[in-house]
Short mmCIF file of C-alpha atoms in Angstrom, two decimals:
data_model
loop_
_atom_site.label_atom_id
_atom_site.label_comp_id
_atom_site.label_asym_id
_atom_site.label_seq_id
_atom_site.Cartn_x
_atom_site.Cartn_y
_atom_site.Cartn_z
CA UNK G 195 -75.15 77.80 22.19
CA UNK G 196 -76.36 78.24 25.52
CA UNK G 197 -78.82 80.20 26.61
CA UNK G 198 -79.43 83.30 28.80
CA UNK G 199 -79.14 82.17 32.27
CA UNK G 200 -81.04 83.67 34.52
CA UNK G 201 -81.36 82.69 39.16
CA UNK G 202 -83.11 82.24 41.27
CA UNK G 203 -86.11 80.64 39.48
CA UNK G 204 -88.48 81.43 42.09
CA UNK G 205 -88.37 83.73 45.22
CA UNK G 206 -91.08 84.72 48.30
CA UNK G 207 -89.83 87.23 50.43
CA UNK G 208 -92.27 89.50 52.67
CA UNK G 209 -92.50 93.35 51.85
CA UNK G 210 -89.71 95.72 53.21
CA UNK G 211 -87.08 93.07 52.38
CA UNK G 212 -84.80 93.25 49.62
CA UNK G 213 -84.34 90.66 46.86
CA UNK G 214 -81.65 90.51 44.04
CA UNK G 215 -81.45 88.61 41.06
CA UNK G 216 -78.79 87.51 38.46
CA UNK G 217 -78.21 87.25 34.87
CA UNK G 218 -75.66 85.86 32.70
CA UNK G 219 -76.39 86.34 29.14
CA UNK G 220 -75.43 84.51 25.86
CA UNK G 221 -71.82 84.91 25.29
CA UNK G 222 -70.55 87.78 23.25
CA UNK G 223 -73.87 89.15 23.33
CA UNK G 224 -73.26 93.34 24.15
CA UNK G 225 -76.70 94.32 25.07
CA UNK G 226 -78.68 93.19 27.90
CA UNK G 227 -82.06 93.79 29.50
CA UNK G 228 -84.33 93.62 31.97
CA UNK G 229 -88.04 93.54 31.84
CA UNK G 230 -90.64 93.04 34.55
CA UNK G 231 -93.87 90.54 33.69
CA UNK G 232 -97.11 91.59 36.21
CA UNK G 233 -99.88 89.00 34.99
CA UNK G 234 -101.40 89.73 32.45
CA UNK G 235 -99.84 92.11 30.72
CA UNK G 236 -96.58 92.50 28.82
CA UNK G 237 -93.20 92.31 29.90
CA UNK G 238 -92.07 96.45 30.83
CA UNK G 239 -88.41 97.43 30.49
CA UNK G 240 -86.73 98.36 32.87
CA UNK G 241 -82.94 98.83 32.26
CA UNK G 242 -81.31 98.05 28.99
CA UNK G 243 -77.42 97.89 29.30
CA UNK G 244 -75.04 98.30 26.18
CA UNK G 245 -71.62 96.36 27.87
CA UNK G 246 -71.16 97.93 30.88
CA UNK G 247 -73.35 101.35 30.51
CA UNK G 248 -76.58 102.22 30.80
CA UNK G 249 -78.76 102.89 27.81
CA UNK G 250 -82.49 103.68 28.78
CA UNK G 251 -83.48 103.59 32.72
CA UNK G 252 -86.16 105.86 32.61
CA UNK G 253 -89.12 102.99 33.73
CA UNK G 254 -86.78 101.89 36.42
CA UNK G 255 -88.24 102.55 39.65
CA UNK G 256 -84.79 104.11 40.95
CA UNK G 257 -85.86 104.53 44.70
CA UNK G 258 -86.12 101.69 45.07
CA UNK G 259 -84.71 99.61 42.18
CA UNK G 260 -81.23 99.22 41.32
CA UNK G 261 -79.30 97.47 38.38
CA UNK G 262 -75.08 96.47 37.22
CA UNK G 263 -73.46 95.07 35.08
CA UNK G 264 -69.69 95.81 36.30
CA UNK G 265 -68.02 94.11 33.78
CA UNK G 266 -69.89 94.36 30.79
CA UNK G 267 -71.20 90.26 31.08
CA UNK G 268 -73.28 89.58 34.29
CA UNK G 269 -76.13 91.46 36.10
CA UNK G 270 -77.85 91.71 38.68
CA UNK G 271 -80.83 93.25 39.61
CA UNK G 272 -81.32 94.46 43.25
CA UNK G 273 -84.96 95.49 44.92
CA UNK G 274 -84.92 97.17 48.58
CA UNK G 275 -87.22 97.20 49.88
CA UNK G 276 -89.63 95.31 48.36
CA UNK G 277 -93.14 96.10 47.80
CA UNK G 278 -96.43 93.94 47.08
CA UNK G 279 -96.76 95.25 43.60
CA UNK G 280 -93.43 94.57 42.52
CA UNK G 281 -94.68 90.63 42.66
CA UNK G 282 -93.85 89.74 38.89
CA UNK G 283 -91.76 87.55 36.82
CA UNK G 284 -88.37 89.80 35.84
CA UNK G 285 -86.76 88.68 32.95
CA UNK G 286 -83.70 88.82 31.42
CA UNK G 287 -82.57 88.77 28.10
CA UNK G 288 -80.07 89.45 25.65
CA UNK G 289 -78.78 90.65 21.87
CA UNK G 290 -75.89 90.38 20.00
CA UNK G 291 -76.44 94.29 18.86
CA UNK G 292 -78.45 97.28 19.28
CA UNK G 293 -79.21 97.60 15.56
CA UNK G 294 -82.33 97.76 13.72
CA UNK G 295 -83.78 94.31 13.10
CA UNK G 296 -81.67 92.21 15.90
CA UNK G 297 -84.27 90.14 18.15
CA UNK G 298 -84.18 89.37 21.92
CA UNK G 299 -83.29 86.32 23.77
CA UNK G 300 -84.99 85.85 26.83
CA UNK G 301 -84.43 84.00 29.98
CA UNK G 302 -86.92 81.69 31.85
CA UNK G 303 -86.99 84.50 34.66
CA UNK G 304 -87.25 84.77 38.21
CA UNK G 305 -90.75 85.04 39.53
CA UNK G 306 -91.30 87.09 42.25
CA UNK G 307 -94.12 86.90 45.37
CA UNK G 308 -94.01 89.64 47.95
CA UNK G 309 -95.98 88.82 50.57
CA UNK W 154 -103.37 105.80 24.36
CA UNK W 155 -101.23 102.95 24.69
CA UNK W 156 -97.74 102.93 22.75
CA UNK W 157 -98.65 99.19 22.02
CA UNK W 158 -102.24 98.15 21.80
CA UNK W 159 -103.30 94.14 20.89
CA UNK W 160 -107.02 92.70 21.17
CA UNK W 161 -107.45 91.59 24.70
CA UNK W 162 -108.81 87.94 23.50
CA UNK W 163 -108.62 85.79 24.70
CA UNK W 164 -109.62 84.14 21.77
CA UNK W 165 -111.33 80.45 21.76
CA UNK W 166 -111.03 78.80 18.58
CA UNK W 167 -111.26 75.26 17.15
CA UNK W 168 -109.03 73.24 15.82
CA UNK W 169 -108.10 73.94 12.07
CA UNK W 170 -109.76 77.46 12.32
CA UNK W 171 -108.35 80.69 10.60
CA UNK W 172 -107.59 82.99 13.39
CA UNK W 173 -106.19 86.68 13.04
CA UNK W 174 -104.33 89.38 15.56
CA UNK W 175 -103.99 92.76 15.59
CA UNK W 176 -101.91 94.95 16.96
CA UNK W 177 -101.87 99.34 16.92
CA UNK W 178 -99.09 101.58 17.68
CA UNK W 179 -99.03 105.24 18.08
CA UNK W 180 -95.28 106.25 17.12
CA UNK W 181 -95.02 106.56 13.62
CA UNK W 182 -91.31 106.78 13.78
CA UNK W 183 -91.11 103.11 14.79
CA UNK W 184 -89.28 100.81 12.46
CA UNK W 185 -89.10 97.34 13.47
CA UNK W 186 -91.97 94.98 14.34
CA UNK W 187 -92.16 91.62 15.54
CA UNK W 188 -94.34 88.66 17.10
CA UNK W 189 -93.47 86.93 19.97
CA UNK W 190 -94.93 83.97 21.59
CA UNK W 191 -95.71 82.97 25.34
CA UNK W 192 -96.48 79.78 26.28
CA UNK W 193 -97.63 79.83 30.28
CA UNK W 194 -94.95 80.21 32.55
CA UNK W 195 -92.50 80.52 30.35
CA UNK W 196 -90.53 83.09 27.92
CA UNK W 197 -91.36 85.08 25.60
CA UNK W 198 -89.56 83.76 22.05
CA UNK W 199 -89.82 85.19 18.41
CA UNK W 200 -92.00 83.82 16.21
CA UNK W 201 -91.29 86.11 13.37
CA UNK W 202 -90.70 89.51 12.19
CA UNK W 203 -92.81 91.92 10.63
CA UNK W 204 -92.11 93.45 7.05
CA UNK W 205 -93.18 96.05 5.39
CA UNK W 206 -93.77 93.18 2.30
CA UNK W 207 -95.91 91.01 4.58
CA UNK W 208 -94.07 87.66 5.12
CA UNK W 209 -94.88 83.90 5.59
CA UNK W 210 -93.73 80.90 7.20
CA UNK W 211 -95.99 78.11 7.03
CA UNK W 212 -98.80 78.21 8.40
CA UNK W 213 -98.06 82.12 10.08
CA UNK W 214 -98.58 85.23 7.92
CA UNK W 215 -97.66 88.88 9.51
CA UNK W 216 -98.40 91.93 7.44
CA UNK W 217 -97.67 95.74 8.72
CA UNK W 218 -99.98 98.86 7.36
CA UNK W 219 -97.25 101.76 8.14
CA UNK W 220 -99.66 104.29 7.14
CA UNK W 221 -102.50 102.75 9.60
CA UNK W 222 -100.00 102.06 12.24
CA UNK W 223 -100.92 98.49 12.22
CA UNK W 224 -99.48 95.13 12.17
CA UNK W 225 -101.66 91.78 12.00
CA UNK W 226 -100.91 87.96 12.37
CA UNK W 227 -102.70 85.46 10.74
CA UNK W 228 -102.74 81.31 12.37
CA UNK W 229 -104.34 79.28 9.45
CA UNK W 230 -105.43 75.93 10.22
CA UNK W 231 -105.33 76.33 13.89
CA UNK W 232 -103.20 73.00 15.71
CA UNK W 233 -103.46 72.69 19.55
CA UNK W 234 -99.79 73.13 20.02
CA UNK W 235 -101.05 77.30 18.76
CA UNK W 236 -102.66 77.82 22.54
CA UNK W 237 -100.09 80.73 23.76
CA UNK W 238 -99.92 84.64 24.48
CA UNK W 239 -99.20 86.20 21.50
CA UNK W 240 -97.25 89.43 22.08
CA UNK W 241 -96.88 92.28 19.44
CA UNK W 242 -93.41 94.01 19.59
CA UNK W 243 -92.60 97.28 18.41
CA UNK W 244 -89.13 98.89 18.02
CA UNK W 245 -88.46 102.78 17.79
CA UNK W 246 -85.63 105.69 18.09
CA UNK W 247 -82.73 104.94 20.18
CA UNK W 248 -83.96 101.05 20.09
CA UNK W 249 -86.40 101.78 22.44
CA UNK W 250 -88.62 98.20 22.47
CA UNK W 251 -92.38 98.51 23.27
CA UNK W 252 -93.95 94.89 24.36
CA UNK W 253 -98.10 94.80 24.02
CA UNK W 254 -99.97 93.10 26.40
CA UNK W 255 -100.36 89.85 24.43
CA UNK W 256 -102.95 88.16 23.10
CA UNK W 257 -104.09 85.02 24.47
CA UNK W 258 -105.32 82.04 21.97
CA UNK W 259 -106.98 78.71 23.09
CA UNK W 260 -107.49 76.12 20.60
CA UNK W 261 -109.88 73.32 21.19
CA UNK W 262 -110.33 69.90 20.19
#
């Protein structure tokens, strides 16, 4: 089975710009999330999707942040403009279901440097 | 108070050692709990879930206290290959997933 895909791996961009990252998640998996890593601590949620709708926002920075999933399989997560603080890895992962019990599967992220 | 509270570590053990996590979280209405492990620069992945029963597998034990609001993971006979973040994870209403800071463990030759 392959695994949640997550690009780019890596990314430096200077503050003010924007940055956007993708996700494709394990196939036939309905929910899909995104978290966001600062060293040291533990990965944050941001935006869990359940196919093509929103679930739970409310840590997503929405002035700045943005998030789809248009056709209930593929992501992306947009930042614009970028600030220093949001230097972090974002991850992406994925269930099969919502329910009680079902774990996460994660991809190897995108790390972030705003410079 | 943090939803999600760990020890802050990091913890420096030898090899073969007995080492032991804990983890606290304030919603009593949460019902699923789970360790995950980090190795550096990578991603998080399960290492097991928490029952109410306490639960093995090899040389891992987790145990969960509902009415202390606690969950604890026990590494017996410590291996190098152990060194990682480990990160409690608790889920509540409406699924809502609750990541602690981690707990980082060093094991030494």
């Amino acid at each position: 089975e392959a695994g949640v895909a997550q690009s780019p791996r890596y990314k430096i961009i200077e503050k003010r710009q924007s940055v956007a990252f993708w996700c494709n998640p394990i196939s036939g998996h309905a929910t899909l999330y995104w978290y966001q890593q600062i060293l040291g601590q533990g990965p944050k949620l941001l935006i869990q999707f359940q196919n093509n709708g929103v679930v739970d926002d409310s840590q997503l920075p929405k002035d700045r942040f943005s998030a789809e999933r248009l056709k209930g399989v593929d992501s992306t997560l947009k930042i614009q403009p970028a600030k220093l603080e949001d230097s972090a890895v974002y991850l992406c992962a994925s269930s099969l279901y919502r329910g009680e019990g079902s774990d996460y599967t994660f991809g190897s992220g995108t790390r972030l440097t705003v410079v | 108070r943090k939803e999600v509270e760990q020890d802050p570590g990091p913890f420096n053990v030898p090899e073969g050692a007995t080492v032991a996590f804990n983890c606290t979280y304030s919603n009593s209405a949460s019902q699923s709990f789970f360790w995950y492990r980090q190795d550096c620069r990578k991603e998080p992945k399960l290492l097991m879930s928490v029952y109410s029963s306490g639960n093995e597998d090899g040389r891992f034990t987790a145990q969960l206290n509902r009415a202390s609001q606690y969950i604890s993971l026990l590494i017996r006979d410590s291996k190098l290959s152990d060194s990682a973040t480990y990160l409690c994870v608790v889920r509540g209403g409406g699924f809502k997933t609750i990541f602690g800071a981690g707990t980082r463990l060093f094991v030494k030759a």
